[in-house]
Short mmCIF file of C-alpha atoms and ligand atoms in Angstrom, two decimals:
data_model
loop_
_atom_site.label_atom_id
_atom_site.label_comp_id
_atom_site.label_asym_id
_atom_site.label_seq_id
_atom_site.Cartn_x
_atom_site.Cartn_y
_atom_site.Cartn_z
CA MET A 21 -1.97 11.82 -251.38
CA TYR A 22 -3.98 14.93 -250.44
CA THR A 23 -7.30 13.29 -249.44
CA ARG A 24 -7.65 14.88 -246.03
CA SER A 25 -6.41 18.31 -247.27
CA LYS A 26 -9.09 18.20 -249.97
CA GLU A 27 -11.78 17.40 -247.40
CA LEU A 28 -10.60 20.20 -245.12
CA PHE A 29 -10.45 22.69 -247.98
CA GLU A 30 -14.06 21.86 -248.92
CA ARG A 31 -15.09 22.35 -245.31
CA ALA A 32 -13.03 25.53 -244.84
CA GLN A 33 -14.66 27.27 -247.80
CA LYS A 34 -18.05 27.06 -246.11
CA SER A 35 -17.00 29.22 -243.17
CA ILE A 36 -13.81 31.08 -244.18
CA PRO A 37 -13.58 33.34 -247.29
CA GLY A 38 -11.79 31.23 -249.90
CA GLY A 39 -11.02 28.70 -247.18
CA VAL A 40 -7.98 30.63 -245.91
CA ASN A 41 -7.10 33.47 -243.56
CA SER A 42 -4.49 34.97 -245.90
CA PRO A 43 -5.00 34.87 -249.69
CA VAL A 44 -1.71 33.43 -251.04
CA ARG A 45 -2.27 30.28 -248.94
CA ALA A 46 -5.21 29.34 -251.17
CA PHE A 47 -2.93 28.18 -254.05
CA ARG A 48 -5.09 30.12 -256.52
CA SER A 49 -2.20 31.24 -258.70
CA VAL A 50 -0.64 27.79 -258.87
CA GLY A 51 -3.93 25.87 -258.90
CA GLY A 52 -4.78 22.72 -256.97
CA THR A 53 -5.69 22.24 -253.34
CA PRO A 54 -3.82 24.00 -250.55
CA VAL A 55 -2.04 21.58 -248.25
CA PHE A 56 -3.29 21.70 -244.67
CA MET A 57 -0.48 21.40 -242.17
CA LYS A 58 -0.53 19.47 -238.94
CA SER A 59 2.89 19.93 -237.43
CA ALA A 60 6.45 20.91 -238.21
CA LYS A 61 9.86 20.26 -236.70
CA GLY A 62 13.20 21.63 -237.84
CA ALA A 63 13.24 21.88 -241.64
CA TYR A 64 10.17 19.71 -242.20
CA LEU A 65 6.45 20.32 -242.51
CA TYR A 66 3.98 17.47 -241.99
CA ASP A 67 0.53 17.73 -243.53
CA VAL A 68 -2.77 16.21 -242.41
CA ASP A 69 -2.33 13.31 -244.87
CA GLY A 70 1.02 12.36 -243.36
CA ASN A 71 3.17 13.78 -246.21
CA ARG A 72 6.49 15.36 -245.29
CA TYR A 73 7.89 18.46 -247.00
CA ILE A 74 11.24 20.23 -246.91
CA ASP A 75 10.13 23.74 -246.04
CA TYR A 76 11.25 26.80 -248.03
CA ILE A 77 8.83 29.36 -246.66
CA ALA A 78 9.65 29.15 -242.94
CA SER A 79 6.21 30.64 -242.21
CA TRP A 80 7.26 33.44 -244.63
CA GLY A 81 10.36 34.10 -242.60
CA PRO A 82 9.97 33.68 -238.85
CA MET A 83 11.18 30.08 -238.59
CA ILE A 84 14.76 31.07 -239.36
CA LEU A 85 16.10 28.48 -236.88
CA GLY A 86 13.68 25.78 -238.00
CA HIS A 87 10.23 24.86 -236.70
CA ALA A 88 9.37 24.20 -233.07
CA TRP A 89 12.82 25.31 -231.96
CA ASP A 90 13.04 23.97 -228.40
CA PRO A 91 14.02 27.14 -226.47
CA VAL A 92 11.10 29.10 -227.98
CA VAL A 93 8.64 26.28 -227.31
CA LYS A 94 9.82 25.96 -223.70
CA ALA A 95 9.72 29.73 -223.10
CA ILE A 96 6.15 29.94 -224.41
CA GLN A 97 5.09 27.03 -222.21
CA GLU A 98 6.66 28.57 -219.12
CA TYR A 99 5.30 32.09 -219.64
CA ALA A 100 1.78 30.94 -220.59
CA GLY A 101 1.38 29.89 -216.97
CA TYR A 102 1.94 33.48 -215.77
CA SER A 103 -1.09 34.66 -217.83
CA THR A 104 -1.23 35.23 -221.56
CA SER A 105 -1.93 38.98 -221.31
CA PHE A 106 -2.09 41.77 -218.74
CA GLY A 107 -2.90 44.99 -220.62
CA ALA A 108 -0.27 46.59 -218.37
CA PRO A 109 3.48 46.99 -218.87
CA THR A 110 5.91 44.14 -218.20
CA GLU A 111 9.68 43.87 -217.78
CA LEU A 112 9.71 41.58 -220.83
CA GLU A 113 8.87 44.53 -223.07
CA ILE A 114 11.88 46.48 -221.82
CA GLY A 115 14.12 43.48 -222.42
CA MET A 116 12.79 43.15 -225.93
CA ALA A 117 13.26 46.86 -226.75
CA GLU A 118 16.79 46.83 -225.30
CA LEU A 119 17.67 43.70 -227.28
CA ILE A 120 16.38 45.21 -230.53
CA LYS A 121 18.35 48.42 -229.90
CA SER A 122 21.49 46.40 -229.23
CA MET A 123 21.15 44.56 -232.55
CA VAL A 124 19.84 47.19 -234.93
CA PRO A 125 21.58 50.40 -236.02
CA ASN A 126 19.86 53.80 -235.68
CA VAL A 127 17.05 52.76 -233.37
CA ASP A 128 16.76 54.92 -230.24
CA LEU A 129 13.16 54.10 -229.45
CA VAL A 130 11.01 51.18 -230.58
CA ARG A 131 7.29 50.48 -230.29
CA MET A 132 5.92 46.93 -230.44
CA VAL A 133 2.80 46.09 -232.44
CA SER A 134 1.17 42.83 -233.53
CA SER A 135 1.94 42.58 -237.26
CA GLY A 136 4.09 43.95 -240.06
CA THR A 137 1.03 45.73 -241.45
CA GLU A 138 0.56 47.63 -238.22
CA ALA A 139 4.24 48.50 -238.07
CA CYS A 140 4.24 49.98 -241.59
CA MET A 141 0.95 51.87 -241.30
CA SER A 142 2.09 53.36 -237.99
CA ALA A 143 5.47 54.36 -239.43
CA ILE A 144 3.73 56.20 -242.27
CA ARG A 145 1.39 58.01 -239.91
CA LEU A 146 4.35 58.99 -237.78
CA ALA A 147 6.30 60.28 -240.80
CA ARG A 148 3.29 62.34 -241.86
CA GLY A 149 2.73 63.68 -238.35
CA TYR A 150 6.41 64.51 -238.00
CA THR A 151 6.82 66.28 -241.36
CA GLY A 152 3.32 67.77 -241.66
CA ARG A 153 3.23 66.43 -245.24
CA ASN A 154 0.68 64.06 -246.78
CA LYS A 155 2.18 62.09 -249.63
CA ILE A 156 4.36 59.00 -249.57
CA ILE A 157 6.41 57.28 -252.24
CA LYS A 158 6.44 53.49 -252.47
CA PHE A 159 7.75 51.13 -255.12
CA GLU A 160 5.82 49.00 -257.60
CA GLY A 161 5.65 45.40 -256.43
CA HIS A 162 6.70 46.24 -252.88
CA TYR A 163 4.39 45.03 -250.14
CA HIS A 164 4.05 46.82 -246.83
CA GLY A 165 1.02 45.00 -245.45
CA HIS A 166 -2.63 45.50 -246.26
CA ALA A 167 -3.27 49.00 -244.87
CA ASP A 168 -5.03 51.28 -247.40
CA PRO A 169 -2.10 53.54 -248.38
CA PHE A 170 0.01 50.54 -249.42
CA LEU A 171 -2.48 48.78 -251.68
CA VAL A 172 -1.40 50.74 -254.70
CA LYS A 173 0.73 48.71 -257.14
CA ALA A 174 1.50 46.33 -254.30
CA GLY A 175 3.44 43.08 -254.38
CA SER A 176 2.80 39.73 -252.69
CA GLY A 177 -0.82 38.52 -252.99
CA VAL A 178 -1.93 41.73 -254.71
CA ALA A 179 0.56 41.00 -257.50
CA THR A 180 -0.10 37.25 -257.41
CA PHE A 181 -3.80 37.81 -258.08
CA ASN A 182 -3.08 40.67 -260.49
CA ILE A 183 -5.35 43.11 -258.66
CA GLN A 184 -4.89 46.53 -260.28
CA THR A 185 -7.00 48.66 -257.96
CA VAL A 186 -8.23 47.40 -254.65
CA PRO A 187 -11.94 48.17 -254.17
CA GLY A 188 -12.44 49.82 -250.79
CA VAL A 189 -9.33 51.99 -250.98
CA THR A 190 -10.71 55.48 -251.55
CA PRO A 191 -9.31 57.70 -254.33
CA GLY A 192 -8.40 60.22 -251.62
CA VAL A 193 -6.10 57.73 -249.96
CA ALA A 194 -4.72 56.37 -253.22
CA GLN A 195 -3.79 59.83 -254.51
CA ASP A 196 -1.45 60.34 -251.57
CA THR A 197 0.52 57.23 -252.53
CA LEU A 198 2.94 57.89 -255.36
CA THR A 199 4.72 54.96 -256.96
CA ALA A 200 8.04 54.55 -258.70
CA ALA A 201 9.87 51.58 -260.19
CA TYR A 202 12.33 49.85 -257.86
CA ASN A 203 15.93 50.47 -258.89
CA ASP A 204 14.95 53.60 -260.84
CA PRO A 205 16.43 56.55 -258.92
CA GLU A 206 15.57 59.01 -261.70
CA GLY A 207 11.85 58.15 -261.43
CA VAL A 208 11.93 58.93 -257.71
CA ARG A 209 13.78 62.21 -258.25
CA GLN A 210 11.11 63.25 -260.75
CA LEU A 211 8.28 62.44 -258.34
CA VAL A 212 9.94 64.50 -255.63
CA ALA A 213 10.58 67.37 -258.06
CA THR A 214 6.95 67.47 -259.21
CA HIS A 215 5.64 67.42 -255.60
CA PRO A 216 7.90 69.91 -253.86
CA GLY A 217 7.60 69.92 -250.06
CA GLN A 218 4.77 67.36 -250.17
CA ILE A 219 6.53 64.03 -249.63
CA ALA A 220 6.48 62.83 -246.02
CA ALA A 221 8.23 59.52 -246.56
CA ILE A 222 9.83 57.13 -248.97
CA ILE A 223 9.17 53.55 -247.89
CA VAL A 224 11.16 50.73 -249.46
CA GLU A 225 11.86 47.04 -249.02
CA PRO A 226 15.64 47.43 -249.05
CA VAL A 227 15.91 43.98 -250.61
CA ALA A 228 12.59 43.34 -252.31
CA GLY A 229 10.96 40.04 -251.38
CA ASN A 230 7.34 40.37 -252.44
CA MET A 231 7.85 40.06 -256.20
CA GLY A 232 10.32 37.25 -255.79
CA CYS A 233 13.67 38.25 -254.38
CA ILE A 234 15.13 41.34 -256.08
CA LEU A 235 18.35 43.03 -255.04
CA PRO A 236 18.88 46.78 -254.93
CA SER A 237 21.15 47.92 -257.76
CA ALA A 238 24.43 49.62 -256.88
CA GLY A 239 23.90 53.10 -255.48
CA PHE A 240 20.09 52.95 -255.56
CA LEU A 241 19.45 53.04 -251.81
CA GLU A 242 22.37 55.43 -251.25
CA GLY A 243 20.78 57.78 -253.79
CA LEU A 244 17.43 57.64 -251.98
CA ARG A 245 19.21 58.31 -248.68
CA SER A 246 20.78 61.53 -249.93
CA LEU A 247 17.57 62.59 -251.67
CA CYS A 248 15.70 62.19 -248.37
CA ASP A 249 18.39 64.17 -246.53
CA ARG A 250 18.19 66.96 -249.07
CA GLU A 251 14.41 67.17 -249.13
CA GLY A 252 13.60 66.54 -245.44
CA ILE A 253 11.85 63.26 -246.31
CA VAL A 254 11.64 60.45 -243.76
CA PHE A 255 13.41 57.40 -245.21
CA ILE A 256 11.66 54.22 -244.07
CA PHE A 257 13.17 50.75 -244.45
CA ASP A 258 10.48 48.11 -244.36
CA GLU A 259 12.55 45.35 -242.82
CA VAL A 260 9.61 43.06 -242.07
CA MET A 261 11.29 40.46 -244.29
CA THR A 262 14.95 41.45 -244.13
CA GLY A 263 15.08 42.35 -240.42
CA PHE A 264 17.04 39.81 -238.35
CA ARG A 265 17.29 37.70 -241.52
CA LEU A 266 20.02 39.30 -243.64
CA ALA A 267 22.10 40.10 -240.55
CA PRO A 268 21.46 40.69 -236.82
CA GLY A 269 20.98 44.35 -237.80
CA GLY A 270 18.98 43.53 -240.94
CA ALA A 271 19.46 45.25 -244.29
CA GLN A 272 20.73 48.42 -242.60
CA GLU A 273 23.72 46.45 -241.35
CA ARG A 274 24.10 44.16 -244.35
CA LEU A 275 23.99 47.00 -246.90
CA GLY A 276 25.54 49.67 -244.70
CA ILE A 277 22.74 52.20 -245.16
CA ARG A 278 20.95 54.14 -242.44
CA ALA A 279 17.18 54.62 -242.41
CA ASP A 280 15.23 57.15 -240.33
CA LEU A 281 12.49 54.70 -239.39
CA VAL A 282 12.55 50.92 -239.62
CA THR A 283 9.68 48.45 -239.49
CA TYR A 284 9.87 44.83 -238.39
CA GLY A 285 7.70 41.73 -238.37
CA LYS A 286 8.12 38.05 -239.21
CA VAL A 287 11.42 36.92 -237.55
CA ILE A 288 10.99 39.42 -234.70
CA GLY A 289 8.16 37.39 -233.15
CA GLY A 290 9.74 33.95 -233.33
CA GLY A 291 6.50 32.73 -234.93
CA MET A 292 4.10 34.73 -232.77
CA PRO A 293 2.15 37.73 -234.17
CA VAL A 294 4.61 40.58 -233.61
CA GLY A 295 5.70 43.70 -235.43
CA ALA A 296 7.67 46.77 -234.41
CA PHE A 297 8.67 50.17 -235.67
CA GLY A 298 11.51 52.25 -234.40
CA GLY A 299 14.02 54.90 -235.27
CA ARG A 300 15.61 58.15 -234.28
CA LYS A 301 14.45 59.66 -231.02
CA GLU A 302 13.66 63.00 -232.61
CA ILE A 303 11.03 61.31 -234.80
CA MET A 304 9.82 58.59 -232.43
CA GLU A 305 9.08 61.16 -229.70
CA HIS A 306 6.08 62.28 -231.74
CA ILE A 307 4.29 59.02 -230.89
CA ALA A 308 1.67 59.06 -228.10
CA PRO A 309 1.93 59.39 -225.14
CA LEU A 310 5.06 61.55 -225.73
CA GLY A 311 3.53 63.26 -228.75
CA SER A 312 0.15 63.43 -230.40
CA VAL A 313 0.62 60.95 -233.27
CA TYR A 314 -1.73 58.34 -231.86
CA GLN A 315 -0.92 54.66 -232.02
CA ALA A 316 -2.03 51.89 -229.65
CA GLY A 317 -2.76 48.17 -229.30
CA THR A 318 -4.59 46.06 -226.72
CA LEU A 319 -2.27 43.11 -227.27
CA SER A 320 0.85 45.09 -228.24
CA GLY A 321 3.88 43.79 -226.36
CA ASN A 322 1.95 40.65 -225.45
CA PRO A 323 4.04 38.64 -222.97
CA ILE A 324 3.91 35.34 -224.87
CA ALA A 325 4.79 37.05 -228.13
CA MET A 326 7.60 38.95 -226.38
CA ILE A 327 9.19 35.91 -224.79
CA ALA A 328 9.04 34.00 -228.08
CA GLY A 329 10.61 36.87 -230.02
CA PHE A 330 13.15 37.65 -227.32
CA THR A 331 14.32 34.05 -227.12
CA MET A 332 14.84 33.86 -230.86
CA LEU A 333 16.51 37.27 -231.28
CA ASN A 334 18.77 36.57 -228.34
CA GLU A 335 20.02 33.43 -230.07
CA LEU A 336 20.57 35.33 -233.33
CA LYS A 337 22.51 38.02 -231.46
CA ASN A 338 24.70 35.62 -229.50
CA ASN A 339 25.24 33.15 -232.30
CA PRO A 340 25.79 35.25 -235.44
CA SER A 341 27.41 32.23 -237.15
CA VAL A 342 23.78 31.33 -237.94
CA TYR A 343 23.94 33.97 -240.69
CA LYS A 344 27.12 32.54 -242.20
CA GLU A 345 25.65 29.04 -242.15
CA LEU A 346 22.37 30.20 -243.67
CA GLU A 347 24.13 32.08 -246.43
CA ALA A 348 26.45 29.15 -247.20
CA LYS A 349 23.41 26.86 -247.46
CA THR A 350 21.59 29.31 -249.71
CA ILE A 351 24.59 29.69 -252.02
CA TYR A 352 24.93 25.89 -252.13
CA LEU A 353 21.27 25.66 -253.14
CA ARG A 354 21.64 28.45 -255.69
CA ASP A 355 24.65 26.81 -257.33
CA GLY A 356 22.95 23.40 -257.35
CA LEU A 357 19.78 24.85 -258.87
CA ASP A 358 21.85 26.75 -261.38
CA LYS A 359 23.32 23.45 -262.63
CA VAL A 360 20.00 21.68 -263.09
CA PHE A 361 18.35 24.72 -264.65
CA ARG A 362 21.23 25.13 -267.07
CA ALA A 363 20.95 21.45 -268.02
CA TRP A 364 17.23 22.01 -268.66
CA GLY A 365 18.14 24.64 -271.23
CA GLN A 366 15.21 27.07 -270.95
CA PRO A 367 15.53 30.68 -269.74
CA TYR A 368 15.70 31.32 -266.00
CA ARG A 369 17.15 33.79 -263.52
CA ILE A 370 18.05 33.11 -259.90
CA ASN A 371 18.21 36.07 -257.50
CA GLN A 372 19.74 35.58 -254.07
CA LEU A 373 21.02 37.53 -251.11
CA GLY A 374 21.71 36.00 -247.70
CA SER A 375 19.01 33.42 -247.02
CA MET A 376 16.53 34.91 -249.50
CA ILE A 377 16.39 33.34 -252.96
CA SER A 378 13.97 33.04 -255.85
CA VAL A 379 13.86 31.48 -259.28
CA HIS A 380 12.27 33.41 -262.13
CA PHE A 381 11.33 31.68 -265.37
CA SER A 382 12.57 34.68 -267.24
CA ASP A 383 14.90 35.38 -270.16
CA HIS A 384 15.86 38.83 -268.87
CA PRO A 385 17.34 40.06 -265.57
CA VAL A 386 14.67 40.54 -262.89
CA VAL A 387 15.28 43.97 -261.37
CA ASP A 388 11.84 45.46 -260.80
CA PHE A 389 8.13 44.69 -260.97
CA THR A 390 7.87 44.95 -264.75
CA SER A 391 10.67 42.44 -265.31
CA ALA A 392 9.31 40.16 -262.56
CA SER A 393 5.85 40.18 -264.17
CA GLY A 394 7.33 39.25 -267.52
CA ALA A 395 8.38 35.80 -266.28
CA ASN A 396 6.60 32.63 -267.40
CA ASN A 397 4.04 31.87 -264.69
CA GLN A 398 2.81 28.75 -266.47
CA ARG A 399 6.23 27.18 -265.96
CA PHE A 400 6.35 28.28 -262.34
CA LYS A 401 3.00 26.55 -261.71
CA GLY A 402 4.21 23.28 -263.18
CA PHE A 403 7.49 23.53 -261.29
CA PHE A 404 5.73 24.31 -258.01
CA HIS A 405 3.46 21.25 -258.21
CA SER A 406 6.23 18.92 -259.34
CA MET A 407 8.32 20.04 -256.38
CA LEU A 408 5.39 19.70 -253.98
CA LYS A 409 4.77 16.14 -255.19
CA ARG A 410 8.42 15.41 -254.44
CA GLY A 411 8.14 16.73 -250.91
CA VAL A 412 9.52 20.25 -251.39
CA TYR A 413 7.29 23.09 -250.19
CA LEU A 414 7.97 26.30 -252.13
CA PRO A 415 5.96 29.52 -251.85
CA PRO A 416 2.78 28.99 -253.90
CA SER A 417 3.46 32.07 -256.02
CA ALA A 418 6.24 33.25 -258.32
CA PHE A 419 5.96 36.65 -256.60
CA GLU A 420 7.32 35.42 -253.28
CA SER A 421 10.85 34.93 -252.06
CA TRP A 422 11.92 31.57 -250.65
CA PHE A 423 13.26 31.70 -247.10
CA LEU A 424 15.83 29.24 -245.85
CA ASN A 425 15.92 28.03 -242.27
CA ASN A 426 19.05 26.89 -240.50
CA ALA A 427 17.70 23.42 -239.73
CA LEU A 428 18.15 22.51 -243.42
CA SER A 429 20.90 19.93 -243.91
CA THR A 430 23.09 19.31 -246.92
CA THR A 431 21.04 16.16 -247.50
CA ASP A 432 17.88 18.30 -247.64
CA LEU A 433 19.50 20.72 -250.07
CA ASP A 434 20.76 17.88 -252.28
CA ALA A 435 17.29 16.33 -252.25
CA THR A 436 15.83 19.70 -253.25
CA ILE A 437 18.27 20.13 -256.13
CA ALA A 438 17.59 16.59 -257.35
CA ALA A 439 13.84 17.23 -257.12
CA ALA A 440 14.30 20.44 -259.13
CA GLY A 441 16.12 18.53 -261.88
CA GLU A 442 13.29 15.98 -262.11
CA SER A 443 10.63 18.68 -261.88
CA LEU A 444 12.13 20.65 -264.76
CA ARG A 445 12.11 17.55 -266.97
CA GLU A 446 8.44 17.20 -266.08
CA VAL A 447 7.74 20.88 -266.84
CA GLY A 448 9.35 20.33 -270.25
CA GLU A 449 9.96 23.07 -272.76
C1 PLP B 19 4.92 40.38 -244.70
C2 PLP B 19 5.28 41.77 -244.94
C3 PLP B 19 4.54 42.82 -244.40
C4 PLP B 19 3.25 42.61 -243.66
O1 PLP B 19 3.44 41.92 -242.46
P1 PLP B 19 2.16 41.16 -241.81
O2 PLP B 19 2.71 40.66 -240.51
O3 PLP B 19 1.78 40.10 -242.77
O4 PLP B 19 1.10 42.18 -241.62
C5 PLP B 19 5.02 44.10 -244.57
N1 PLP B 19 6.14 44.35 -245.25
C6 PLP B 19 6.88 43.37 -245.79
C7 PLP B 19 8.16 43.68 -246.50
C8 PLP B 19 6.46 42.04 -245.68
O5 PLP B 19 7.16 41.08 -246.26
#
């Protein structure tokens, strides 16, 4: 069933560290051989052995309208003929910035970069440059890319592989990153109180997605907002996952909370390597060439990446029913899974908001990193492989959210729920 994938994985390991270019892809936490993909269309992935999968990672978010969505494919083909890069400004970049501003609240100026990591590391530098303060607060299990200041108690692959301290991150850098538990406003207040006038920024995944999907508890983000206002701290929403996914205006719109700076990635590029950070003019004006907080990129605002992202965002702006459909599908899936999990009879929790959902093999509510880590990973492993065998591609880690795409049909969702029922019987007690 996975003959060719196995051959490719053997070959890959001889020239690529661990055989992959991003760690979670290696299947280490679930075991077995990573599946090598060949193509994808709509809701389906096709691997090199000819197996078909219903896709629940959507390239970790970007494929919100399904794979190889025709308008994006056509736009890329057309624009590739005009040259794939100029290293000089284009009208496309203005269109993209204007479109983002028209969709997202509280963004006066926006700078394009090439990944979510770049967006978050630049936002932090900007917050530090703007406030003249050094320290930042982040939350345990939140992932903001792989830049040094974020690799302290990080989520995603760092949590998946249970890496406590990342070698190569200097103590000097690490000591400027303070961490608190998500959904614990008192912990944050204490950190701020013990470091008066030293906190440049609080960065948060407004809806956490890198330790499974975890929702903000009532009043948590509002509390951080007023704390930041009181203390002159820059409040950064990392919307790399939630941006253009929870609503056209992301978590800011969906949850009705304003951030000072916002970072984007994933959906924003329509599947091309794109990130962005933006916010209030008064802060963004400190970025070079207006100010002296330096930030640059040879391929930033790349024309192919811009046309792909623009085409997708434009559709999401003009056809907001996509969000209603996605949410209805996700709730349908959640309710269906709930039935089969209940029939199975072992402890579980399902967290869901919009088109983000995750199942935790846990007997307690999953509200932060500690509760997420307490889930039964052995069961997740078994469940993952049973689902894979039945043609359902879930994230290969319990610490990742599932992302729905709007190409999924009711038939696909029913097939997924049926597969989950069978998989749970296989997992056993
Ligand atoms: C994926 C992710 C990032 C990093 O984005 P890359 O494009 O992988 O560098 C940052 N923040 C969040 C919330 C993410 O989910």
